[in-house]
Short mmCIF file of C-alpha atoms and ligand atoms in Angstrom, two decimals:
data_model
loop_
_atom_site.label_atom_id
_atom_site.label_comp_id
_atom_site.label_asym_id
_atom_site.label_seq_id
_atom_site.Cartn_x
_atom_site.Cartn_y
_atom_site.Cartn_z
CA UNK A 1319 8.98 -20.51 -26.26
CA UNK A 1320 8.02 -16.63 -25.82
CA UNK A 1321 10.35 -14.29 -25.64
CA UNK A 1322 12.28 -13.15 -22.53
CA UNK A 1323 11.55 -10.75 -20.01
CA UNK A 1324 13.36 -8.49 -17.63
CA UNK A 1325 12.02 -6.85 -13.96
CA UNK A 1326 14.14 -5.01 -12.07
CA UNK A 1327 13.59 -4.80 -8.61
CA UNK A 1328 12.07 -7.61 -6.54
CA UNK A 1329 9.18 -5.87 -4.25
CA UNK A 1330 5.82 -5.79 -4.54
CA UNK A 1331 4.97 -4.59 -7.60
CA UNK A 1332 7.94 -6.55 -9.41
CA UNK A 1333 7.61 -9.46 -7.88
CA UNK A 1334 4.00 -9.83 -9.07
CA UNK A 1335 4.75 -8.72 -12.61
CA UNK A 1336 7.48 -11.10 -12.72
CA UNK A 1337 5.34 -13.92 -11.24
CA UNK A 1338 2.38 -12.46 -13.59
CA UNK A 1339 4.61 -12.84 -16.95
CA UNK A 1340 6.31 -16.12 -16.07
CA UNK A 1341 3.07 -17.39 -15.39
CA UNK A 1342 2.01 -16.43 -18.98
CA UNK A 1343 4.79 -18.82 -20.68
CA UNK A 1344 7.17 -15.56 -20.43
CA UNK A 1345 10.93 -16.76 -18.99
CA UNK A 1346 11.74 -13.69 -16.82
CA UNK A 1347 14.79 -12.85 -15.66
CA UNK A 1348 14.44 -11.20 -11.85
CA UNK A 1349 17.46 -8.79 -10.90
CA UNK A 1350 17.57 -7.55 -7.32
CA UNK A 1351 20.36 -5.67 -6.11
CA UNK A 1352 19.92 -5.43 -2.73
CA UNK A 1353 21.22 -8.48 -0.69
CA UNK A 1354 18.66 -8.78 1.80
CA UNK A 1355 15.87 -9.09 -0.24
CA UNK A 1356 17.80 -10.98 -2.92
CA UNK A 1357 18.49 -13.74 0.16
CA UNK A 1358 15.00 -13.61 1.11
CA UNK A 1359 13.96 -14.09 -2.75
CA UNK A 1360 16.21 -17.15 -2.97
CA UNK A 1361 14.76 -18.59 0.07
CA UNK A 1362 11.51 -17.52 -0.12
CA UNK A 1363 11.13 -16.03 3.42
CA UNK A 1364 8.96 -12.31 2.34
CA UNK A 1365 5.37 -11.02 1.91
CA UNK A 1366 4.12 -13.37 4.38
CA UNK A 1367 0.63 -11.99 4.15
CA UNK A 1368 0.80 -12.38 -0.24
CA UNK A 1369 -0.23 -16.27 -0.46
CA UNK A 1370 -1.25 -16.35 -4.06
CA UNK A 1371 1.72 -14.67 -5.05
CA UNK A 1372 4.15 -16.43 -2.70
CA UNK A 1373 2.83 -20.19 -3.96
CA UNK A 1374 2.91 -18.39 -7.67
CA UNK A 1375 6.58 -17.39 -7.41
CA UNK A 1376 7.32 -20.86 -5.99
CA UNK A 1377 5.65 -22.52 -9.15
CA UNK A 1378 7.27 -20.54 -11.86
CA UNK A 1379 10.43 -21.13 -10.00
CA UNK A 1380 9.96 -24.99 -9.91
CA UNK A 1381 8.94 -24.83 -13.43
CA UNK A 1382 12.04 -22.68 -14.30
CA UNK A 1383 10.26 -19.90 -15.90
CA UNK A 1384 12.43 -17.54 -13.28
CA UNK A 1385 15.91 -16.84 -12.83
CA UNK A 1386 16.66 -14.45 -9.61
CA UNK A 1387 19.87 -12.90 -9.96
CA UNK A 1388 21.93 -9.80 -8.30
CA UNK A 1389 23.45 -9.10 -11.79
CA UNK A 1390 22.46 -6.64 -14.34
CA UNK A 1391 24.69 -8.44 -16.75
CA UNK A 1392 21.67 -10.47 -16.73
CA UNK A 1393 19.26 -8.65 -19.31
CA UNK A 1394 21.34 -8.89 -22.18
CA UNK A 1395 19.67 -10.81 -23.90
CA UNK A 1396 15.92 -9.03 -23.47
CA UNK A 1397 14.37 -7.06 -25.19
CA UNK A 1398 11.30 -5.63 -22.45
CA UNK A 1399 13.03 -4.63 -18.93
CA UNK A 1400 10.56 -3.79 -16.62
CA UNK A 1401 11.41 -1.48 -14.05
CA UNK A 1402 9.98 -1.64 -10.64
CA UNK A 1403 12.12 0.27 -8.29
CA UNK A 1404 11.20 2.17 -5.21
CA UNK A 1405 10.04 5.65 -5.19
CA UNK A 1406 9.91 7.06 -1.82
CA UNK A 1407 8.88 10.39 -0.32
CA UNK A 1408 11.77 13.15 -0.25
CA UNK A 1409 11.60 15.66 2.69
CA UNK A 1410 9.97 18.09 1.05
CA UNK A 1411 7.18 15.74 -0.61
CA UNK A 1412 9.41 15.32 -3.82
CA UNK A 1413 9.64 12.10 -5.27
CA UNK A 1414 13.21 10.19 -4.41
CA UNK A 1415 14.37 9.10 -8.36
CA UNK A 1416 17.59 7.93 -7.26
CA UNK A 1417 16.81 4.36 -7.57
CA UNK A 1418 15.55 4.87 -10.77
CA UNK A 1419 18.60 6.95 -12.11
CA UNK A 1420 21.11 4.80 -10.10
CA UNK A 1421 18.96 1.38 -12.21
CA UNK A 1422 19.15 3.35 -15.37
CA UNK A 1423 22.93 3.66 -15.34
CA UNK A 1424 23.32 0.06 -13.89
CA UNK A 1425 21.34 -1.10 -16.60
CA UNK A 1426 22.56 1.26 -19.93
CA UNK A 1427 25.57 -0.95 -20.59
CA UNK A 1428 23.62 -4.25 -20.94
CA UNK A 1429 20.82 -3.07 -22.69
CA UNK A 1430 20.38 -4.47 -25.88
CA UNK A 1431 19.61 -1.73 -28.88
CA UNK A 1432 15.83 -1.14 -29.67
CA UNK A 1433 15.43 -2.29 -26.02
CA UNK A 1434 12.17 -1.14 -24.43
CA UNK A 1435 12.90 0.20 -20.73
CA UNK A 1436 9.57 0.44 -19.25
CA UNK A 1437 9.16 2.38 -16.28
CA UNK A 1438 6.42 0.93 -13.82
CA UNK A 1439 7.55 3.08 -10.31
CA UNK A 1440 5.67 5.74 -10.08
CA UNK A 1441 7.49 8.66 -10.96
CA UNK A 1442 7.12 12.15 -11.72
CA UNK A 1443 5.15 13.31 -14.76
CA UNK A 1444 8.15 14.51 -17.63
CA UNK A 1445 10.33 11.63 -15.66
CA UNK A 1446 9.90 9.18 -18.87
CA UNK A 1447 10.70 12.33 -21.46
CA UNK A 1448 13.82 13.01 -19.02
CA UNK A 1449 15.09 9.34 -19.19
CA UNK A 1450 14.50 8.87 -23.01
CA UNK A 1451 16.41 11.83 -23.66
CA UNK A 1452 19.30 10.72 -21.46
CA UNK A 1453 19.19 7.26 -22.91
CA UNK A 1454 19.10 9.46 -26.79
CA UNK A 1455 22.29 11.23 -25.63
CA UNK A 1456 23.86 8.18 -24.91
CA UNK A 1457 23.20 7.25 -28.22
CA UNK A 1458 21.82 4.23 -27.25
CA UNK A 1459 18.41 3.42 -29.21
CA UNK A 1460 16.58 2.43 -26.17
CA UNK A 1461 12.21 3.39 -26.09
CA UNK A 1462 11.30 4.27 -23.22
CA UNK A 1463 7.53 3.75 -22.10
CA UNK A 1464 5.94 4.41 -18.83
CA UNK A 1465 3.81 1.86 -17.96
CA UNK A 1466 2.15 2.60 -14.29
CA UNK A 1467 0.63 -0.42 -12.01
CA UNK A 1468 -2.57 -0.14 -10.15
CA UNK A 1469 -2.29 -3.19 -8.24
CA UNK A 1470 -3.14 -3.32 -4.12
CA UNK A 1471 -0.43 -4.53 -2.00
CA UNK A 1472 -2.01 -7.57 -0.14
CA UNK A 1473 -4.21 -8.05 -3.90
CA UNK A 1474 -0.77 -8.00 -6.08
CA UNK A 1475 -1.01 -10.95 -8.46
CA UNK A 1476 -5.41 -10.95 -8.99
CA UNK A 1477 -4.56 -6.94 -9.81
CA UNK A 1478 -1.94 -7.79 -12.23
CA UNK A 1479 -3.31 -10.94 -13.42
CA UNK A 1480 -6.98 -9.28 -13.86
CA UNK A 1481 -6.38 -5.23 -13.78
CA UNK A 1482 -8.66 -2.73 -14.44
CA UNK A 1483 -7.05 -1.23 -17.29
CA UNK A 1484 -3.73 -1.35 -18.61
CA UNK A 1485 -1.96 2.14 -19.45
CA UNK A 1486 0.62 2.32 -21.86
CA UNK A 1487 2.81 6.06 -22.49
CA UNK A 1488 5.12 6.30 -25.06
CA UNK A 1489 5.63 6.53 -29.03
CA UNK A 1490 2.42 4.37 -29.96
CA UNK A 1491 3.91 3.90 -33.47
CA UNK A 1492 7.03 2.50 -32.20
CA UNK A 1493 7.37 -1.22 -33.51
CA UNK A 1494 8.32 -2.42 -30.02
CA UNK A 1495 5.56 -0.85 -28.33
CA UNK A 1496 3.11 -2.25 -30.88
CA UNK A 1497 5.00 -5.96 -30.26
CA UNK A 1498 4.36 -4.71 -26.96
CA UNK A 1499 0.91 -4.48 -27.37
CA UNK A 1500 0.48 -7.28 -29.82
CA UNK A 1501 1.66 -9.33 -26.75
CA UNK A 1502 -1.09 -8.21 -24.32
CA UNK A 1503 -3.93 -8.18 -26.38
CA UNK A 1504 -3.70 -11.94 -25.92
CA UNK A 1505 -5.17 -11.22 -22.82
CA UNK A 1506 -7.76 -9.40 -23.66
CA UNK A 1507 -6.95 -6.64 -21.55
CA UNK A 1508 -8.43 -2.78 -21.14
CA UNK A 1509 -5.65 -1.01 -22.85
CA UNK A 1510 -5.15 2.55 -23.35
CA UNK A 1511 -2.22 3.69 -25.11
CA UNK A 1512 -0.99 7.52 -25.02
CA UNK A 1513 1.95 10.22 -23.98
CA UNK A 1514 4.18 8.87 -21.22
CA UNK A 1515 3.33 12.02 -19.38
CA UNK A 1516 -0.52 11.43 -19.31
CA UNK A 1517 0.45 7.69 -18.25
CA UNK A 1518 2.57 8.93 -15.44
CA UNK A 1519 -0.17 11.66 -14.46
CA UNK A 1520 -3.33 8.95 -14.88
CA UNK A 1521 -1.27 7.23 -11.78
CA UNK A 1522 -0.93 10.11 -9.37
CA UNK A 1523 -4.51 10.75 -10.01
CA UNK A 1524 -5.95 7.78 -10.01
CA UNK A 1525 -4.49 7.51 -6.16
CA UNK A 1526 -5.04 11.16 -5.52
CA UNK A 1527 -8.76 10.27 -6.11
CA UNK A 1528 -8.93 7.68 -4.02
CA UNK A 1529 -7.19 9.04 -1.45
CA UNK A 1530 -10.25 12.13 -1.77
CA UNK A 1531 -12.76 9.79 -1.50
CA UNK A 1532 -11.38 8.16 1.61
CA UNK A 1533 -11.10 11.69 3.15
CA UNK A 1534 -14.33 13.19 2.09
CA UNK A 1535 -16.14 10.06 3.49
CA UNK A 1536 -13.74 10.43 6.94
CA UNK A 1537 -14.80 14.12 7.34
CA UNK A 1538 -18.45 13.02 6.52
CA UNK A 1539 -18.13 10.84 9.42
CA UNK A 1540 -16.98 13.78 11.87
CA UNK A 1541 -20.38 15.14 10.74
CA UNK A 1542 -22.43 12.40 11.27
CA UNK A 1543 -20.79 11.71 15.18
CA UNK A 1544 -21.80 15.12 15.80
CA UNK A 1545 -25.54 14.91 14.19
CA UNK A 1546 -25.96 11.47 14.68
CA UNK A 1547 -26.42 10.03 11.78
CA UNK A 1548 -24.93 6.84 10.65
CA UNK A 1549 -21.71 6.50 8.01
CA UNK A 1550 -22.05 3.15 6.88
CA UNK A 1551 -25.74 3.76 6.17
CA UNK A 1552 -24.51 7.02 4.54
CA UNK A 1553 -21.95 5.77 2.74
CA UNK A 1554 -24.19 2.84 1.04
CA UNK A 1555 -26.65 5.16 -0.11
CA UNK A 1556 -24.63 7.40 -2.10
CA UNK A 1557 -22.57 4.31 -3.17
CA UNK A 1558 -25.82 2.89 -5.02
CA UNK A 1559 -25.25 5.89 -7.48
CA UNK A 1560 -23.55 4.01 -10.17
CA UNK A 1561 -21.84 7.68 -10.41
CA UNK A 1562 -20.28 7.46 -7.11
CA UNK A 1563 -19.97 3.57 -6.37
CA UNK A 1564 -19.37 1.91 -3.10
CA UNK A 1565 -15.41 1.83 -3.63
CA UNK A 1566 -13.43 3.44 -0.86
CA UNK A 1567 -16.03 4.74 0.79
CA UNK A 1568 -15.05 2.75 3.97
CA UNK A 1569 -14.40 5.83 6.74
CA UNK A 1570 -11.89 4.67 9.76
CA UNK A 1571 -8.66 6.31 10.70
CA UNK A 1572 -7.61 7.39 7.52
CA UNK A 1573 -5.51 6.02 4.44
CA UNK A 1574 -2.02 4.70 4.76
CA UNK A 1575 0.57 2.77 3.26
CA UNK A 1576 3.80 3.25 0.65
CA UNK A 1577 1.17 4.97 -2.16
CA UNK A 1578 -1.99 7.18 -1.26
CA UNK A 1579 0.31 9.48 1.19
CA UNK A 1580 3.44 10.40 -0.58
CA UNK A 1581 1.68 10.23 -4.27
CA UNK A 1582 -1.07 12.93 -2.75
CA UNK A 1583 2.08 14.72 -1.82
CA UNK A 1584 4.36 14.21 -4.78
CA UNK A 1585 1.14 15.72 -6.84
CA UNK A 1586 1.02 18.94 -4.63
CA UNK A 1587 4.29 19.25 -5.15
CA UNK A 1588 3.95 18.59 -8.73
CA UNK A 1589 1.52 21.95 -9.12
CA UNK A 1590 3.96 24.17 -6.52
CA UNK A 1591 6.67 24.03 -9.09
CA UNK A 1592 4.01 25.08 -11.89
CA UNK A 1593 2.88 27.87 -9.45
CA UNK A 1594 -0.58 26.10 -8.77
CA UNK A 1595 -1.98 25.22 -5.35
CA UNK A 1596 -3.53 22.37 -5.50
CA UNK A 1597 -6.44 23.04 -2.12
CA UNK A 1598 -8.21 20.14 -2.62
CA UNK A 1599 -5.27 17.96 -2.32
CA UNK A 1600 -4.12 19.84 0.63
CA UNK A 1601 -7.26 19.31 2.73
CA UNK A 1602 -7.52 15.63 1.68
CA UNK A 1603 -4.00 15.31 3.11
CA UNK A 1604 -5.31 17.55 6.13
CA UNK A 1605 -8.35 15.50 7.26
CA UNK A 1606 -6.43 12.39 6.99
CA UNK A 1607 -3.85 13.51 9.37
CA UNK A 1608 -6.64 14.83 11.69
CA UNK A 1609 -8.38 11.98 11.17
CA UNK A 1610 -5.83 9.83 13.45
CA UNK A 1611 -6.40 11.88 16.50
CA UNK A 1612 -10.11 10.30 16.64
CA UNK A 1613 -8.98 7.21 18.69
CA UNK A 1614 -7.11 9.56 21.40
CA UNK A 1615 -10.05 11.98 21.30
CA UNK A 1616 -12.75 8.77 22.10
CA UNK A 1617 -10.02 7.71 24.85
CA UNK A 1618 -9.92 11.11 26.54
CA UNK A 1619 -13.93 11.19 26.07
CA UNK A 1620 -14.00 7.99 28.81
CA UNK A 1621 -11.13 8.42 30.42
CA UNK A 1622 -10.64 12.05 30.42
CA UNK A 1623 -6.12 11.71 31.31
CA UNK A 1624 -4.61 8.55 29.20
CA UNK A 1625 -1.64 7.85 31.51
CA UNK A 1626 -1.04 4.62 32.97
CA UNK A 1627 -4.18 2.70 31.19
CA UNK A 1628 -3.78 -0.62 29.79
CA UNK A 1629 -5.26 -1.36 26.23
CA UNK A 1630 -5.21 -4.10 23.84
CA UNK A 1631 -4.31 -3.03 20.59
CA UNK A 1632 -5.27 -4.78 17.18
CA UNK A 1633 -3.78 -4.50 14.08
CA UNK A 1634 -0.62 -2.19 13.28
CA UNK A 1635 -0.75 -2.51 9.12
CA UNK A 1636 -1.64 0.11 7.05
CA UNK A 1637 -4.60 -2.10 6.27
CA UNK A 1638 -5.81 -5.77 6.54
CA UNK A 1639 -4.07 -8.03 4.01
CA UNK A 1640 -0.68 -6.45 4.31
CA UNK A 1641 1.95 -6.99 6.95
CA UNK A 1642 3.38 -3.67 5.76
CA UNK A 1643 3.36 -0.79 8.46
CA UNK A 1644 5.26 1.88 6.60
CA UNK A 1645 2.84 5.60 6.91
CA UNK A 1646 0.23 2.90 8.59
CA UNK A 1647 -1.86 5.20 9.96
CA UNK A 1648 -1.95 2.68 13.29
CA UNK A 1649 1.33 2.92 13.87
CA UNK A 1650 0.90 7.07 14.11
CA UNK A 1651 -2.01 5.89 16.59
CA UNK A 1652 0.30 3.83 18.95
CA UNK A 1653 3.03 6.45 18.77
CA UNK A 1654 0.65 8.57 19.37
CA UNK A 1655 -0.64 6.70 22.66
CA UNK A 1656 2.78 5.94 23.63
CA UNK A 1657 3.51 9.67 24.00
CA UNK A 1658 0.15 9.82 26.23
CA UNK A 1659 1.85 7.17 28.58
CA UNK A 1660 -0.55 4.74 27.76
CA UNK A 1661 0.29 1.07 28.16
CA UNK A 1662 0.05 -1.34 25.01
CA UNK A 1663 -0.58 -4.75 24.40
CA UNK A 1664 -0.14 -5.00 20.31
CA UNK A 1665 -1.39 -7.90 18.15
CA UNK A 1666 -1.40 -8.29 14.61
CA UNK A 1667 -1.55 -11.59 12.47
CA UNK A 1668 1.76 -10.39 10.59
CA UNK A 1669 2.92 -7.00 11.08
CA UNK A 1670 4.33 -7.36 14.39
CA UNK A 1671 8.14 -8.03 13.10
CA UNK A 1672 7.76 -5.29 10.81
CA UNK A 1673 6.27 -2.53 12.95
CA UNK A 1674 9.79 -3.76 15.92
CA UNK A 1675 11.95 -3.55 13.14
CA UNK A 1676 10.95 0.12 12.38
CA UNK A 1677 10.35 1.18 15.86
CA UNK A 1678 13.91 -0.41 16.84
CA UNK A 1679 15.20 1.70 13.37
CA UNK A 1680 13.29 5.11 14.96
CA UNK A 1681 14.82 4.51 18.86
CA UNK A 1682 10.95 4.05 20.01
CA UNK A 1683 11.19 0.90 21.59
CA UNK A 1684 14.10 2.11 23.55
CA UNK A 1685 12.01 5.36 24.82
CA UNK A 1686 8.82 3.32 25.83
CA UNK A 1687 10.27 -0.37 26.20
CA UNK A 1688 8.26 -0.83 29.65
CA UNK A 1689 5.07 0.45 27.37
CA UNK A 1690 4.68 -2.13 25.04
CA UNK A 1691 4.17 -6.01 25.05
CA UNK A 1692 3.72 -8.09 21.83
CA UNK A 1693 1.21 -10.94 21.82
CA UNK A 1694 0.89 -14.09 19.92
CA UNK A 1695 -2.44 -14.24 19.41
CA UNK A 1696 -5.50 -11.63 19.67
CA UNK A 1697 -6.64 -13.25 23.44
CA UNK A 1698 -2.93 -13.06 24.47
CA UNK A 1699 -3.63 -9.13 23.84
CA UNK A 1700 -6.89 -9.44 26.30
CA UNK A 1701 -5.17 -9.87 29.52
CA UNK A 1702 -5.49 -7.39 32.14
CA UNK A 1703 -6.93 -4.36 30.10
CA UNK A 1704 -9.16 -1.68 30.69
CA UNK A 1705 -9.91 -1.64 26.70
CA UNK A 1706 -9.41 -2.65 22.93
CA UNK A 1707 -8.76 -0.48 20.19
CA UNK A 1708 -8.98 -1.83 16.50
CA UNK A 1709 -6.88 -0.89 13.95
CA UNK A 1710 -6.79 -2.13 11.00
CA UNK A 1711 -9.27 -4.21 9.27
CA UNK A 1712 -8.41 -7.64 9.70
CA UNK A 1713 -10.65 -10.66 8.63
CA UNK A 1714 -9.43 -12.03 11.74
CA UNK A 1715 -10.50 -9.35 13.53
CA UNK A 1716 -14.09 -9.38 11.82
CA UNK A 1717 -14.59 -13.40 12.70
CA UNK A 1718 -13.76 -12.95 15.95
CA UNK A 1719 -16.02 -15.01 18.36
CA UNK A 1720 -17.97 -11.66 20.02
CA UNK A 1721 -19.36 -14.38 22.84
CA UNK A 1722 -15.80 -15.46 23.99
CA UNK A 1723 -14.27 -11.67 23.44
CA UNK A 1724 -17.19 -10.04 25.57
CA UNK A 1725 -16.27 -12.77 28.50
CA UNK A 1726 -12.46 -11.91 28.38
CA UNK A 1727 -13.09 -8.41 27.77
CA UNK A 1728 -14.12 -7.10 31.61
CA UNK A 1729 -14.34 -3.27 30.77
CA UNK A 1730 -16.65 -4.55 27.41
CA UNK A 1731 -14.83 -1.23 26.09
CA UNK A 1732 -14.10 -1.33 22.31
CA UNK A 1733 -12.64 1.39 20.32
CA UNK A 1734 -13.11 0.54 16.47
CA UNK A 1735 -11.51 2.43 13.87
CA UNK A 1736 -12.23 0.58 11.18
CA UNK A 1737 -15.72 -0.53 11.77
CA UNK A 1738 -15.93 -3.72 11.62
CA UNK A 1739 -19.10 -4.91 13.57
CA UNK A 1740 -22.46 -3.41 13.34
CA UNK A 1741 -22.99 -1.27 16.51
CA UNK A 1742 -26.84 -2.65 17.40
CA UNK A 1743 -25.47 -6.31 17.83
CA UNK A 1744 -22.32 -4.92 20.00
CA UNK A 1745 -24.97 -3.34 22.23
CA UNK A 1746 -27.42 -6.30 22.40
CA UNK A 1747 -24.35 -8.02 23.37
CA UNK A 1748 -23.35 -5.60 26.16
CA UNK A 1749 -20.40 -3.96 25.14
CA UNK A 1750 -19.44 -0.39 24.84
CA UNK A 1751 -18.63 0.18 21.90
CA UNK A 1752 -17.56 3.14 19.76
CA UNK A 1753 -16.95 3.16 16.06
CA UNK A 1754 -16.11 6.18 13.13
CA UNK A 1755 -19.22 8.80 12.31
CA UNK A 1756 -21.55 5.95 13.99
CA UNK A 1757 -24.41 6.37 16.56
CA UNK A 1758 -22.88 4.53 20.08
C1 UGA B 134 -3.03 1.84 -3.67
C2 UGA B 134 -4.03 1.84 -4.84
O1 UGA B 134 -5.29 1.36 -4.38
C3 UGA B 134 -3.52 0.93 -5.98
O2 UGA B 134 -4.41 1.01 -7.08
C4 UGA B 134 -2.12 1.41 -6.41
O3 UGA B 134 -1.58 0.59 -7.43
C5 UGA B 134 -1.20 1.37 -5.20
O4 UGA B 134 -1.73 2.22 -4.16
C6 UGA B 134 0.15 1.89 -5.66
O5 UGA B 134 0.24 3.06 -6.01
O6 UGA B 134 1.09 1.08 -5.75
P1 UGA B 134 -2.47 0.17 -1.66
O7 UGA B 134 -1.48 1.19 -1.22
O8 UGA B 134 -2.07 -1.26 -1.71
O9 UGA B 134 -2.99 0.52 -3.14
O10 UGA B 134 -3.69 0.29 -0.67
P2 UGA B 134 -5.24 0.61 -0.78
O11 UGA B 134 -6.01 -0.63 -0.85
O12 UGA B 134 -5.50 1.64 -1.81
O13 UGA B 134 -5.49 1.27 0.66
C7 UGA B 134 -4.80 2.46 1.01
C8 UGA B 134 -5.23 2.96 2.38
O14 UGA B 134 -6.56 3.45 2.34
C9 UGA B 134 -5.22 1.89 3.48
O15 UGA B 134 -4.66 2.46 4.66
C10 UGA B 134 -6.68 1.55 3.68
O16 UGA B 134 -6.99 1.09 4.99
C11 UGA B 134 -7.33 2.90 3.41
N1 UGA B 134 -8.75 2.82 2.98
C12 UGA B 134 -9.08 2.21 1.82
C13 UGA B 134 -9.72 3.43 3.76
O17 UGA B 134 -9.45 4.02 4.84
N2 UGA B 134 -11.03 3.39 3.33
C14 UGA B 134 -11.38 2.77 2.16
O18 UGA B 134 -12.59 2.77 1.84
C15 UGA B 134 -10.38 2.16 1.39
#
């Protein structure tokens, strides 16, 4: 039997390195604090849109590699706690470490000596030196590593069972951390071990970058609209340069989700306490938020005042793959609408409870309740509007039958922000159709 492991926090990210380690032989013990998620752990009602990593979890749990608890008594016994709590954006663009703090002094009493507490939320670079010396003054002899994930929400357990490289800050002499490594060269993993401050920076800039190449390629798509030239065919021909690569280089309405936003903000935050602006960072963050304005600027092109239409909206995640809406650059779009007076008819394979659970949280569904209907499926959606505006990139969405949609579809009007169809075939088959930095 290998030896046991500990994750704290039950989300995305630990949830997959949980699954990912039991899954290896490793018995992991799974402590989630919050009751919610612990019940919907237990009964496995979450992440509807993860499938691998929901029939994973079931599997180690049949096989009783995992034991879910709400107790940090728990970890005793191990000597590798993982920690995986949230992050989130303060007001002012900080990073929020009070889960982290609040998990390190839950968790001091019950760790074990020569513990390693490895910190996988992303956190501000010096975080790690700040918790190691804490832990020190305790006296407790506890290593602390920083250990950053790169996995994709929607992607969790193929990221974490195949990642790109594994990153590994801390004392590299340490005999845990080379146990440590020892126990994931078994895997014959891309490992690079250094300072936990260059681990915790490689994270923020890793998503800073990709979060600049989503940008660049959006504001290359405002220039080709207005020279008409065509993105995609753009974006494929600098992507053959091995240098730049076709990665991320998809332009639509702009990045989203719990990472690229508040880590690209967290970093320019990062410099302002060092004194250093950080302009590139600002204008990535800049075009992206101008970026969502292109689906009300195509609407006002038809339509020229937005009032009173009726469109069918699809797809409300911050992308396809996730039923996660939080900083979903669609849901900025709707609110956006909404405050137009536009009617909406939303569908979405799974973000639909999500997306009413924060608007209910945010008092929008009580401002425009006679503005919004929910369908069931994407031709529920059709009825009775003068449009359709896509959202997020679906594979739904992209094997839709065009025949059937251009038949229910009376105004033939589509608004795509994500580009999914090519826009010579949407002609041929008589619809008007608009798409990002793309000839109509
Ligand atoms: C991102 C990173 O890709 C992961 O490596 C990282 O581990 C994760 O954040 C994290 O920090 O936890 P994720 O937030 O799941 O992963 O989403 P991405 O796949 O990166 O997409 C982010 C946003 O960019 C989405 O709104 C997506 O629609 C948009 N995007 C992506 C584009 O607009 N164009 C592209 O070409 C690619």
């Amino acid at each position: 039997m290998k030896q046991k492991l500990g994750v704290l926090g039950g989300g995305y990210v630990g949830l997959a390195v949980a699954v990912g380690f039991a899954e290896r032989g490793f018995p992991v013990v799974l402590v989630e604090s919050s009751k919610a998620r612990f019940k919907a752990l237990t009964q496995g009602s979450f992440f509807s849109s993860e499938g691998d990593l929901v029939q994973a979890f079931e599997k180690v749990k049949e096989d009783g590699m995992i034991h879910i608890t709400s107790r940090v008594e728990d970890i005793q016994d191990i000597s590798y706690l993982f920690v995986c709590v949230g992050t989130p954006e303060g007001d002012q663009g900080e990073t929020d470490l009070s889960y982290l703090w609040a998990a390190i002094e839950q968790c001091s009493p019950y760790l074990r000596e020569e513990a390693c507490f490895i910190i996988k939320s992303t956190v501000p670079v010096g975080t790690g030196d700040q918790v190691q010396a804490w832990f020190d003054k305790q006296g407790k002899a506890v290593q602390v590593l920083s250990y950053p994930e790169f996995l994709r929400e929607g992607k969790t357990l193929e990221d974490f069972r195949q990642p790109s490289r594994i990153v590994i800050g801390g004392d590299v002499n340490h005999p845990r951390v080379m146990e440590l490594r020892q126990l994931l060269a078994e895997y014959s993993l891309p490992l690079l071990l250094t300072s936990r401050r260059d681990a915790e920076m490689i994270k923020y800039a890793a998503n800073a970058f990709l979060a600049t190449k989503i940008s660049f390629i959006n504001q290359m798509a405002q220039l080709c609209e207005t020279l008409g030239t065509d993105i995609q065919t753009v974006a494929k021909g600098i992507g053959m340069d091995p240098r730049i690569g076709q990665a991320f280089l998809a332009a639509g309405i702009g990045y989203g989700g719990p990472c690229l936003p508040k880590d690209v903000a967290s970093l320019m935050e990062q410099g302002r306490k060092q004194d250093l602006e950080m302009p590139i960072l600002a204008a990535v963050a800049r075009v992206n938020h101008d970026q969502r304005r292109w689906v009300r600027n195509q609407l006002r092109k038809q339509w020229g005042q937005l009032k009173g239409h009726v469109l069918a909206i699809w797809g409300v995640t911050f992308k396809g793959g996730s039923e996660d809406v939080r900083e979903s650059p669609a849901v900025w779009v709707l609110e956006d609408l909404l405050k137009e007076g536009v009617h909406l008819q939303l569908y979405d394979p799974y973000g639909l409870e999500s997306l009413k659970e924060l608007w209910e949280s945010r008092g929008v569904l009580e401002s425009y309740a006679g503005q919004v209907q929910w369908a069931k499926t994407c031709w529920d959606s059709l009825e009775h509007v003068e449009g359709l505006v896509i959202l997020t990139d679906w594979q739904e969405f992209k094997e839709v039958d065009l025949h059937r949609l251009k038949t229910v579809l009376p105004s033939s009007l589509i608004i795509d922000g994500r580009n999914l169809f090519y826009p010579s075939m949407m002609k041929q088959l008589g619809f008007k159709y608009i798409s990002v930095g793309r000839k109509v």
